[in-house]
mmCIF file of C-alpha atoms in Angstrom:
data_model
loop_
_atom_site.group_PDB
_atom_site.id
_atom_site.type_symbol
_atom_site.label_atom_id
_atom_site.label_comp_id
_atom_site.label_asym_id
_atom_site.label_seq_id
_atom_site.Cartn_x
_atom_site.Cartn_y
_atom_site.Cartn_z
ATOM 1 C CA UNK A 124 139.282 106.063 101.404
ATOM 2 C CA UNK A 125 135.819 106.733 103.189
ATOM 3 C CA UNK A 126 132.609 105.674 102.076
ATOM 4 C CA UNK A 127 131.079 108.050 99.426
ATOM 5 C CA UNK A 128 128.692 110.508 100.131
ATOM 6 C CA UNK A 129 125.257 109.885 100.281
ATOM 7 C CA UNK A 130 122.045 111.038 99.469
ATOM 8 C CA UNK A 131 118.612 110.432 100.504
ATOM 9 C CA UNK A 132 116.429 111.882 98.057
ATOM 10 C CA UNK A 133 112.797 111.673 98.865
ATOM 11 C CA UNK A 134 109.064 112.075 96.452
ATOM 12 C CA UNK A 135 106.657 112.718 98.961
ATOM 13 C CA UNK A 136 102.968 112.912 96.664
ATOM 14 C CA UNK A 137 99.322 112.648 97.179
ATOM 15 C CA UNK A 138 99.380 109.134 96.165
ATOM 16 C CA UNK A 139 102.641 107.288 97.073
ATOM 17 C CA UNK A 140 106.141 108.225 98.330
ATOM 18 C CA UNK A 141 109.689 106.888 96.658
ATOM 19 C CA UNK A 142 112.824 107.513 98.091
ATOM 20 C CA UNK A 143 116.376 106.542 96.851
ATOM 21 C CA UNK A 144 119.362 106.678 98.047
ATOM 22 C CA UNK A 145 121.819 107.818 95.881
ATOM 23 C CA UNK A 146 125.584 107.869 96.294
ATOM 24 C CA UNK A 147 127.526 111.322 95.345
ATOM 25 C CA UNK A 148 129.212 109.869 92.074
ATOM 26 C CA UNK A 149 125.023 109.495 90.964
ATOM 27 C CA UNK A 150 124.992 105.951 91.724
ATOM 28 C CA UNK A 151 121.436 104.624 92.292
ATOM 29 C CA UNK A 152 122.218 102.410 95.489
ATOM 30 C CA UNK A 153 118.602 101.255 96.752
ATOM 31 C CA UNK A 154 115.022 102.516 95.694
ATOM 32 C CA UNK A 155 111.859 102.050 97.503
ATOM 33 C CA UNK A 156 107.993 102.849 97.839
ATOM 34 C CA UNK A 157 105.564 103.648 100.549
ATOM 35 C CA UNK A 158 102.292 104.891 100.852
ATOM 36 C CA UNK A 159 100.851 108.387 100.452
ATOM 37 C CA UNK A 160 102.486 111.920 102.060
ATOM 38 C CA UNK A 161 99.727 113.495 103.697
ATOM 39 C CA UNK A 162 101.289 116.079 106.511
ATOM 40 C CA UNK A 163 98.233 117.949 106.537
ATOM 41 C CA UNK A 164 95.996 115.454 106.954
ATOM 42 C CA UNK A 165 97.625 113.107 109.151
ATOM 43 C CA UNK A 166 100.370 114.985 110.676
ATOM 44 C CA UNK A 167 104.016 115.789 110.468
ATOM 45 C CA UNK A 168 105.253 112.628 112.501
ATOM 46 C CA UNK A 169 103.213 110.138 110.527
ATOM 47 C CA UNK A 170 103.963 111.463 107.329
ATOM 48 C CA UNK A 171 107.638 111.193 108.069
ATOM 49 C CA UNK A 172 106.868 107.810 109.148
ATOM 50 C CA UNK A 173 105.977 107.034 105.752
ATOM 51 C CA UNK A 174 109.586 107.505 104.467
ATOM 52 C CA UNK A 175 110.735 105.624 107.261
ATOM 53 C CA UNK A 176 108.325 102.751 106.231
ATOM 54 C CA UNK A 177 109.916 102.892 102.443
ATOM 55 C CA UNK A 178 113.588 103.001 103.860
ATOM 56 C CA UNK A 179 112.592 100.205 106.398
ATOM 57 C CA UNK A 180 111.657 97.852 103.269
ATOM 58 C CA UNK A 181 114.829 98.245 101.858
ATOM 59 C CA UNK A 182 116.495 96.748 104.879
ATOM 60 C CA UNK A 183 118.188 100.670 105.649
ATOM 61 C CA UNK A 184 115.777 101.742 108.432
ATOM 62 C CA UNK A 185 118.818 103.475 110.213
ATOM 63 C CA UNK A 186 120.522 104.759 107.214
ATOM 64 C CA UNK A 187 124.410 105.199 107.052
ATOM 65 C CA UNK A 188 125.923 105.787 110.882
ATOM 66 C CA UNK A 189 125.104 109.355 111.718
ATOM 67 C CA UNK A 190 122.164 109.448 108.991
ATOM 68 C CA UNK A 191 122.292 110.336 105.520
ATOM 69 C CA UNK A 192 124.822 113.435 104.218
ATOM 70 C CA UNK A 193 122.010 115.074 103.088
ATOM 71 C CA UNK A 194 118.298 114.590 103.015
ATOM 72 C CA UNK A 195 116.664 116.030 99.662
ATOM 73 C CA UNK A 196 113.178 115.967 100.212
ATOM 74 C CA UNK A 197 110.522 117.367 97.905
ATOM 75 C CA UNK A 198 106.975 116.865 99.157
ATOM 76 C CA UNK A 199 103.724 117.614 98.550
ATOM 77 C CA UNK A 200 101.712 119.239 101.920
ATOM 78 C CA UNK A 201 105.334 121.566 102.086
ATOM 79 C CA UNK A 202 103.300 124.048 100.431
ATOM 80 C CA UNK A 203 104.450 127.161 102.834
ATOM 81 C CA UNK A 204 108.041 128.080 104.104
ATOM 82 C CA UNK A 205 106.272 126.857 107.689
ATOM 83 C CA UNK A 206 105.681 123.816 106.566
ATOM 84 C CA UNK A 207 108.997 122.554 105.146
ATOM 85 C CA UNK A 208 110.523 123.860 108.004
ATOM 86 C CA UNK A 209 108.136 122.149 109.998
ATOM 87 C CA UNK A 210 109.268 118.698 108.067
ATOM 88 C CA UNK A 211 112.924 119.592 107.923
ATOM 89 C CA UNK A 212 112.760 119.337 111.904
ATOM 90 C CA UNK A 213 111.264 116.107 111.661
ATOM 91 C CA UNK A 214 113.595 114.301 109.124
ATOM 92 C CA UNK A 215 116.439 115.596 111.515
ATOM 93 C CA UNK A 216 114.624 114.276 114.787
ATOM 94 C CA UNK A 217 113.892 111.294 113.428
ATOM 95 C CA UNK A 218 118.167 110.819 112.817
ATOM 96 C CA UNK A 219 117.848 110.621 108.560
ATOM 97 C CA UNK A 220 120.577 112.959 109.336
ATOM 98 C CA UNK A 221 122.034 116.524 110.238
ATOM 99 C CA UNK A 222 121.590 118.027 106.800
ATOM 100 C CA UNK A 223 117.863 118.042 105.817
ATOM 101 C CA UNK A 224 116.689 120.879 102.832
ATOM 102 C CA UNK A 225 112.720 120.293 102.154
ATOM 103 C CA UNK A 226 111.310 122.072 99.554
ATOM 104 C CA UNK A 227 107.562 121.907 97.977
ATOM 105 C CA UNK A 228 107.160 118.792 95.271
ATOM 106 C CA UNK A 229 106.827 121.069 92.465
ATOM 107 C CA UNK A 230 111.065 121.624 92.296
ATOM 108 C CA UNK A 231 111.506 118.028 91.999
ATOM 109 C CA UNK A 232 109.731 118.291 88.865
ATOM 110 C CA UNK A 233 111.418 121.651 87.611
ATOM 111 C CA UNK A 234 114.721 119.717 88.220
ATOM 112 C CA UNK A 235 113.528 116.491 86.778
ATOM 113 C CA UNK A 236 112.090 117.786 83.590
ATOM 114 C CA UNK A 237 114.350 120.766 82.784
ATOM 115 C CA UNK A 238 117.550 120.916 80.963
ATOM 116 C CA UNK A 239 119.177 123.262 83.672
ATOM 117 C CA UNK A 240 118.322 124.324 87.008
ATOM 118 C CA UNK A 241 116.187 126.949 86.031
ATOM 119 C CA UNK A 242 112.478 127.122 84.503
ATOM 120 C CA UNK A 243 108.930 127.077 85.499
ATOM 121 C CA UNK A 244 107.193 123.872 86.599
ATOM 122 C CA UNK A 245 103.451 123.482 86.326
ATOM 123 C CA UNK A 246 102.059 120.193 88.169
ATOM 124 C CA UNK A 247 98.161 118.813 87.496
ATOM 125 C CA UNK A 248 97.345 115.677 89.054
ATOM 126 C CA UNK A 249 95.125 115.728 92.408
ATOM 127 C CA UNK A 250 95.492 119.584 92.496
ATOM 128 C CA UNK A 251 97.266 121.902 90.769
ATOM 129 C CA UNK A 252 100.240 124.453 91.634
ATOM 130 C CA UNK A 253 103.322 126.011 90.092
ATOM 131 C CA UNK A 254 106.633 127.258 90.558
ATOM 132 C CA UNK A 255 109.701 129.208 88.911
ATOM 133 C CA UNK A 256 113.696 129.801 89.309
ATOM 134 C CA UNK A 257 115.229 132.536 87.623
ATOM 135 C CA UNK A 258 118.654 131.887 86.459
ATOM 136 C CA UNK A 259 119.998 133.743 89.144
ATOM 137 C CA UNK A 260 117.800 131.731 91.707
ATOM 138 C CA UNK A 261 115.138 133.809 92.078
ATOM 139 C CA UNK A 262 112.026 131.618 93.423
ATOM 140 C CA UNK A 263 108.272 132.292 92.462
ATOM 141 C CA UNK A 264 105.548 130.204 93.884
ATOM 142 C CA UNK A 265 101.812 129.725 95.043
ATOM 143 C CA UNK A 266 100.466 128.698 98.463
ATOM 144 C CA UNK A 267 98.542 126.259 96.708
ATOM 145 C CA UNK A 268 95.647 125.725 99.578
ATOM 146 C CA UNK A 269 93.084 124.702 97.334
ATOM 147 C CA UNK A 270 90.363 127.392 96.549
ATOM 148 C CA UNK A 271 90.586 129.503 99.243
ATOM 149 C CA UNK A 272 94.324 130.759 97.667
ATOM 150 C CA UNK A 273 92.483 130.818 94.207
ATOM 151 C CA UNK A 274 93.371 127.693 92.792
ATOM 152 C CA UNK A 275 91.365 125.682 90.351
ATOM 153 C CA UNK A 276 91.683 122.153 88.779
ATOM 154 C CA UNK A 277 93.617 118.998 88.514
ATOM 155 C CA UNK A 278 91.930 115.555 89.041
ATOM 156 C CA UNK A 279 89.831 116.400 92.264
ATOM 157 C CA UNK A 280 89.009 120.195 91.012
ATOM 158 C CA UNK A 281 87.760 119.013 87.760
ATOM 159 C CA UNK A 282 85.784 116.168 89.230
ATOM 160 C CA UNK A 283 84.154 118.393 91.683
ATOM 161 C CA UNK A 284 82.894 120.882 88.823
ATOM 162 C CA UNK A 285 81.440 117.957 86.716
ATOM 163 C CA UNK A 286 79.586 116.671 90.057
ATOM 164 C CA UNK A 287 78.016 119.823 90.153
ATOM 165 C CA UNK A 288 77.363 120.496 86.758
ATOM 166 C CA UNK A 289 75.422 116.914 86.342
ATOM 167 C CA UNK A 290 73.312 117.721 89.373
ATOM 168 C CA UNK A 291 71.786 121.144 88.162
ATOM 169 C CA UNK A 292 71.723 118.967 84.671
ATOM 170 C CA UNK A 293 69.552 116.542 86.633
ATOM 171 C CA UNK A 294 67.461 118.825 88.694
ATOM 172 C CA UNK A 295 66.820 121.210 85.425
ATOM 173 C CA UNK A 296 68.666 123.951 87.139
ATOM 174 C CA UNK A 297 71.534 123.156 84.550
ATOM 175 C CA UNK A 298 71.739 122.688 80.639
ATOM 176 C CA UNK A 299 72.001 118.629 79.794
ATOM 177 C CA UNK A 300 75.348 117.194 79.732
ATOM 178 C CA UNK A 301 77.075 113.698 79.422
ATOM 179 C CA UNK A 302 78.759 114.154 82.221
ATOM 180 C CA UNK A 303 75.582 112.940 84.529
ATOM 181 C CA UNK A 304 75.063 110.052 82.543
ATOM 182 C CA UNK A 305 78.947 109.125 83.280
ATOM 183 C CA UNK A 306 78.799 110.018 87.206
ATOM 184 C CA UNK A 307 76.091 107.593 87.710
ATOM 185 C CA UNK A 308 77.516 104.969 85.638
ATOM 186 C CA UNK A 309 81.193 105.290 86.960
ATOM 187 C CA UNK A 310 79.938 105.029 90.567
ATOM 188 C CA UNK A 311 76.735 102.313 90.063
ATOM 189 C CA UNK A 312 73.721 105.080 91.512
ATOM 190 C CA UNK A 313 70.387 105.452 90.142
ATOM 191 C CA UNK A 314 70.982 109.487 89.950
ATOM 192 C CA UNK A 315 73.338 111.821 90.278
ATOM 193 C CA UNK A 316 71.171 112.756 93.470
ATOM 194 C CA UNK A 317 72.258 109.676 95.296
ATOM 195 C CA UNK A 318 75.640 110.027 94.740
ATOM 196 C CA UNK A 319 75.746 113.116 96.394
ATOM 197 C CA UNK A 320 73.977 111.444 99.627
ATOM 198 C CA UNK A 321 76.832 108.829 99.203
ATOM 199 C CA UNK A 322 79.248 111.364 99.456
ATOM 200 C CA UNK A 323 77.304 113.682 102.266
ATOM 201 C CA UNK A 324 76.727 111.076 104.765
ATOM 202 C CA UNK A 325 80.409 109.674 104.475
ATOM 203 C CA UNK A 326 79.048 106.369 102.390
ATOM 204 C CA UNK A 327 82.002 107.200 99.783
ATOM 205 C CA UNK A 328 85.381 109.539 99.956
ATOM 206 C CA UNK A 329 84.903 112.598 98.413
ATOM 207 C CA UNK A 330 87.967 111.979 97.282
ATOM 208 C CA UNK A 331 87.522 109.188 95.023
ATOM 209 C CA UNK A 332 86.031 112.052 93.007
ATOM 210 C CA UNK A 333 89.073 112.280 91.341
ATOM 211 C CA UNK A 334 88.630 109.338 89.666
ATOM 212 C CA UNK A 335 85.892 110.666 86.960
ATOM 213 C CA UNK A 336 88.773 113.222 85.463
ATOM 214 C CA UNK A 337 89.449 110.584 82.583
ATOM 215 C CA UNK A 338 85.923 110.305 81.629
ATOM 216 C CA UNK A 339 85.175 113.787 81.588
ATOM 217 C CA UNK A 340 88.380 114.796 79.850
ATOM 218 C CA UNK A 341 86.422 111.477 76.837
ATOM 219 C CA UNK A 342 82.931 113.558 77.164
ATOM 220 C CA UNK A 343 84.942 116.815 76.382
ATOM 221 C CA UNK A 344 86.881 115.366 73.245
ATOM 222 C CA UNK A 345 83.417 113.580 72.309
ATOM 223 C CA UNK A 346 81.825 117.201 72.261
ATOM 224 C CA UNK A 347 79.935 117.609 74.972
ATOM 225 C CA UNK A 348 79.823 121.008 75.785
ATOM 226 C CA UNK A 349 79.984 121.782 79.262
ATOM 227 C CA UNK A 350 82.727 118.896 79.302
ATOM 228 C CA UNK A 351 84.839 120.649 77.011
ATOM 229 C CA UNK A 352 84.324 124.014 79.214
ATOM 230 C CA UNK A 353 86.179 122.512 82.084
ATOM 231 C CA UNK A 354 88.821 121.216 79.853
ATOM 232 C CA UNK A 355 89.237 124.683 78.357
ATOM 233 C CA UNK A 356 89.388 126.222 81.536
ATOM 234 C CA UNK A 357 91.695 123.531 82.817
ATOM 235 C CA UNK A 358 93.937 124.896 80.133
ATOM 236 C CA UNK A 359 94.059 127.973 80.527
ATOM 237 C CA UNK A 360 94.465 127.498 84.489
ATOM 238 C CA UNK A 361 97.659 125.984 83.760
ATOM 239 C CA UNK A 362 98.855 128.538 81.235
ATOM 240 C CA UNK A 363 98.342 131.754 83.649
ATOM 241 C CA UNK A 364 99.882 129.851 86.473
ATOM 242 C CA UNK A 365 103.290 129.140 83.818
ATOM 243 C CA UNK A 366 102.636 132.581 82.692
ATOM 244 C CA UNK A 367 102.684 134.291 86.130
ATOM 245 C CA UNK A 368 105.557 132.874 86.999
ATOM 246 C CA UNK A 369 107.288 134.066 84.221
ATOM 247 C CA UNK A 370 106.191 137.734 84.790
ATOM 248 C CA UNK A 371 107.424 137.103 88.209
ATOM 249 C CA UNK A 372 110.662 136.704 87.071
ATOM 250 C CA UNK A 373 111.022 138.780 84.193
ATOM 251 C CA UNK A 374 111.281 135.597 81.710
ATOM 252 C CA UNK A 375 108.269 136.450 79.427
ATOM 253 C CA UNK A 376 110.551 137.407 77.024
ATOM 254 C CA UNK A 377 113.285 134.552 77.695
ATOM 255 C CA UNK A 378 112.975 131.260 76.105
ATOM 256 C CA UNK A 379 112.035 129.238 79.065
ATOM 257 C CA UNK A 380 111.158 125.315 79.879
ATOM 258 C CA UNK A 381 107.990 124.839 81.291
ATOM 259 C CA UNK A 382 107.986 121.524 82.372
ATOM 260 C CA UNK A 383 104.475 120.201 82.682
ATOM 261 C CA UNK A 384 103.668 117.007 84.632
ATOM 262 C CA UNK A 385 100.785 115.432 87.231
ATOM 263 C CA UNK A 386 98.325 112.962 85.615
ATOM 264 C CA UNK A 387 95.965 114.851 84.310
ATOM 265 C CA UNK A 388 99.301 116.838 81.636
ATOM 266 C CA UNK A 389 101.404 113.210 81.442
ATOM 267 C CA UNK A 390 98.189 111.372 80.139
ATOM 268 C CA UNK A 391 98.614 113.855 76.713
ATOM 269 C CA UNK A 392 95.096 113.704 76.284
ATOM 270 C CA UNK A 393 94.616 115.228 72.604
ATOM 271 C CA UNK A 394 91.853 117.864 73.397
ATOM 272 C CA UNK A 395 93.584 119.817 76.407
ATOM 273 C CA UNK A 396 97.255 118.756 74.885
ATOM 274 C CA UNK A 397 95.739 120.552 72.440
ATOM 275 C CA UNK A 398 94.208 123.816 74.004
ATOM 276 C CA UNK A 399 97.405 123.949 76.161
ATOM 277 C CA UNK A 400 99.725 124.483 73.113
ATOM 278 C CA UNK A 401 96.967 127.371 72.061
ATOM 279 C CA UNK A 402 96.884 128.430 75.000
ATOM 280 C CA UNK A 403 100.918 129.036 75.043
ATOM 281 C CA UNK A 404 101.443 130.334 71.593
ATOM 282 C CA UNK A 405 99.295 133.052 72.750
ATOM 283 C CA UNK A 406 100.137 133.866 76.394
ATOM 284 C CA UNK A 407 104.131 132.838 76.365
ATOM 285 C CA UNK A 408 105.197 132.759 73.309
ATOM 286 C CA UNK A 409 108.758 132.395 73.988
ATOM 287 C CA UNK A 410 107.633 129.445 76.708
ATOM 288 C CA UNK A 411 108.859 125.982 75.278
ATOM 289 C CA UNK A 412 106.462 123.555 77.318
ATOM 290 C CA UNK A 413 107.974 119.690 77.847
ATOM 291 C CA UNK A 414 106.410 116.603 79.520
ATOM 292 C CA UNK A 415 109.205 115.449 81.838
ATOM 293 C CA UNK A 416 110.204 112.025 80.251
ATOM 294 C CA UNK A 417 112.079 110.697 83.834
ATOM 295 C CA UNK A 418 109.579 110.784 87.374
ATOM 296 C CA UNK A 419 110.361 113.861 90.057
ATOM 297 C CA UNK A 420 112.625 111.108 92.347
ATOM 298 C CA UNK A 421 115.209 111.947 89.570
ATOM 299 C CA UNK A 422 114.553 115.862 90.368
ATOM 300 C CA UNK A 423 114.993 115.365 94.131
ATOM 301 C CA UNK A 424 118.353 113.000 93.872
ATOM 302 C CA UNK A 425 119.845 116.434 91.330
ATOM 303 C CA UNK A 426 118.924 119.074 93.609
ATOM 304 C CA UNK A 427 120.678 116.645 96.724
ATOM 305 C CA UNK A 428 124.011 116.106 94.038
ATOM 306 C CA UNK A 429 123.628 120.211 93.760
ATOM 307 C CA UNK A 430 124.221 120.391 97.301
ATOM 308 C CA UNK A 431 126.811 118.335 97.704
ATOM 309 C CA UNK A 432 128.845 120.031 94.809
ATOM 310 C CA UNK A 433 128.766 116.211 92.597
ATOM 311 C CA UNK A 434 129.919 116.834 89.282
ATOM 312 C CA UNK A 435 128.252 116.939 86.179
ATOM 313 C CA UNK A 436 128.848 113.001 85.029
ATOM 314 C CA UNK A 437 127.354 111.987 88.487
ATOM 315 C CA UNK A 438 124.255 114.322 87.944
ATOM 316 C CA UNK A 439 124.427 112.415 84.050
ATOM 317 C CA UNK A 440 124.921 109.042 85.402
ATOM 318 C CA UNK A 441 121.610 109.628 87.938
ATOM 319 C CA UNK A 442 119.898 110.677 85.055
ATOM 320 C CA UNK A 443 120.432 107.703 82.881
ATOM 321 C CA UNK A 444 119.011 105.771 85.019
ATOM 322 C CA UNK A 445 115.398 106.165 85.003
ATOM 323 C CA UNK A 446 115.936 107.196 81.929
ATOM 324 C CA UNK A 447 113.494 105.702 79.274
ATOM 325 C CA UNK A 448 115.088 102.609 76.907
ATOM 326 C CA UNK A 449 116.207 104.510 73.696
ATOM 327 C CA UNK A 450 117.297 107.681 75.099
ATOM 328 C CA UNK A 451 120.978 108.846 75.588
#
């Protein structure tokens, strides 16, 4: 007998990339990490590179001879049907092997955190964006570009409100609010004013932003007000993005996962764990939101067993895995 089949199942996010390589009976053979996946900020080539990079540490920078069997790669930056193609290419040039799918990170954490194949997936951690599959395979999605496709929240989103809300606090414009006394002490400046030089003048990433999202989710359970306004609206950003897709395709009246995950949902902060379950009583009843207990890598290895027709113990046996101790 031949080798068994293998998969190379890849978790390309805004923070770090794992891949693992996975054989088709669902046996875990080799896991790694690399940096962030940042296509649109740094290219196709180098982000691909980054997967190299994770593969290289493992000792398996060439893969199997003739590359992997397939390639399941879900990735953030794959945000338009363009873009994944765009990838796919890559992962083929670059010899990972002749049978490449690429598909937006949000599946991986459909897969991961549903029971079945099917659901709607709703991801908050640096940004924010959604998608759905019907039973029948019917796909709805965003283009999740940021504001300019009319998204709003996650880590960076919510930061950047609170930035602004603390400097019209400051400069009277705005009503008082914790939040400025917990921008200047997060990032050491006098005022909320300097800060924003820091950031203008390139002194300090705009996106370390993100980083204030725990403190303002702490002034919004402590009752500040205009904190708790972002975390309402936080809430209810998620819940019309869910409940969109589910209009999309006709499951509002279906009981249907909605797997939730990012950092800002997997932190279960009371106040918007709270507001979200409000929030879905009222716009989807019928939706049964879940917190995906095992991380999107697991999603990405099931859609590549999918593919390659694995049966259902193999797809089990993957899942064990990462499992958490006590379950099963």
């Amino acid at each position: 007998m031949g080798r068994p089949r293998l998969v190379l199942a890849v978790d390309g996010g805004n923070s770090k990339t794992d891949v693992a390589v996975i054989s088709e009976h669902g046996e875990v053979l080799a896991t790694g990490r690399s940096g962030p996946f940042a296509p649109q900020s740094d290219g196709v080539a180098a982000a691909v590179g980054v997967v190299r990079d994770a593969l290289a540490a493992l000792g398996a920078e060439a893969g199997p001879e003739g590359g992997f069997d397939h390639v399941s790669a879900c990735l953030a930056g794959a945000d338009l049907p363009i873009e994944e193609e765009a990838l796919a290419r890559e992962f083929a040039a670059r010899g990972f092997g002749p049978d490449v799918m690429v598909r937006n990170d949000t599946f991986a954490l459909l897969r991961a955190g549903a029971s079945a194949a099917w659901g709607v997936a709703v991801v908050c951690g640096a940004g924010i964006n959604a998608v759905g599959v019907s039973p029948a395979g019917a796909v709805a999605r965003f283009p999740a570009l940021g504001r300019i496709s009319g998204d709003w929240g996650g880590g960076q989103g919510l930061a950047e409100e609170a930035l602004w809300h603390a400097v019209r606090a400051e400069d009277g414009r705005g009503v008082p609010t914790a939040l400025t006394g917990l921008i200047t002490s997060y990032f050491g400046t006098a005022t909320v004013a300097e800060l924003v030089l820091e950031v203008h003048f390139g002194r300090l990433s705009e996106e370390r932003l993100h980083e204030l999202s725990p403190g303002v989710l702490a002034a919004a359970g402590d009752g500040d007000a205009v904190a708790r306004s972002l975390v309402e609206r936080q809430a209810e950003e998620v819940t019309v993005m869910a409940e969109v897709c589910l209009r999309r395709l006709g499951l509002l009246e279906t009981p249907t996962e909605v797997v939730l995950g990012g950092g800002l949902l997997t932190a279960r902060d009371p106040l918007l764990t709270s507001l979200l379950d409000s929030s879905f009583a009222v716009r989807t009843p019928r939706a049964k939101p879940v917190l995906a207990d095992v991380p999107p890598i697991v999603g990405a290895g099931l859609l590549g067993l999918e593919h390659l027709g694995a049966a259902e113990s193999a797809k089990a046996r993957l899942r064990a895995r990462y499992e958490p101790p006590g379950r099963g």
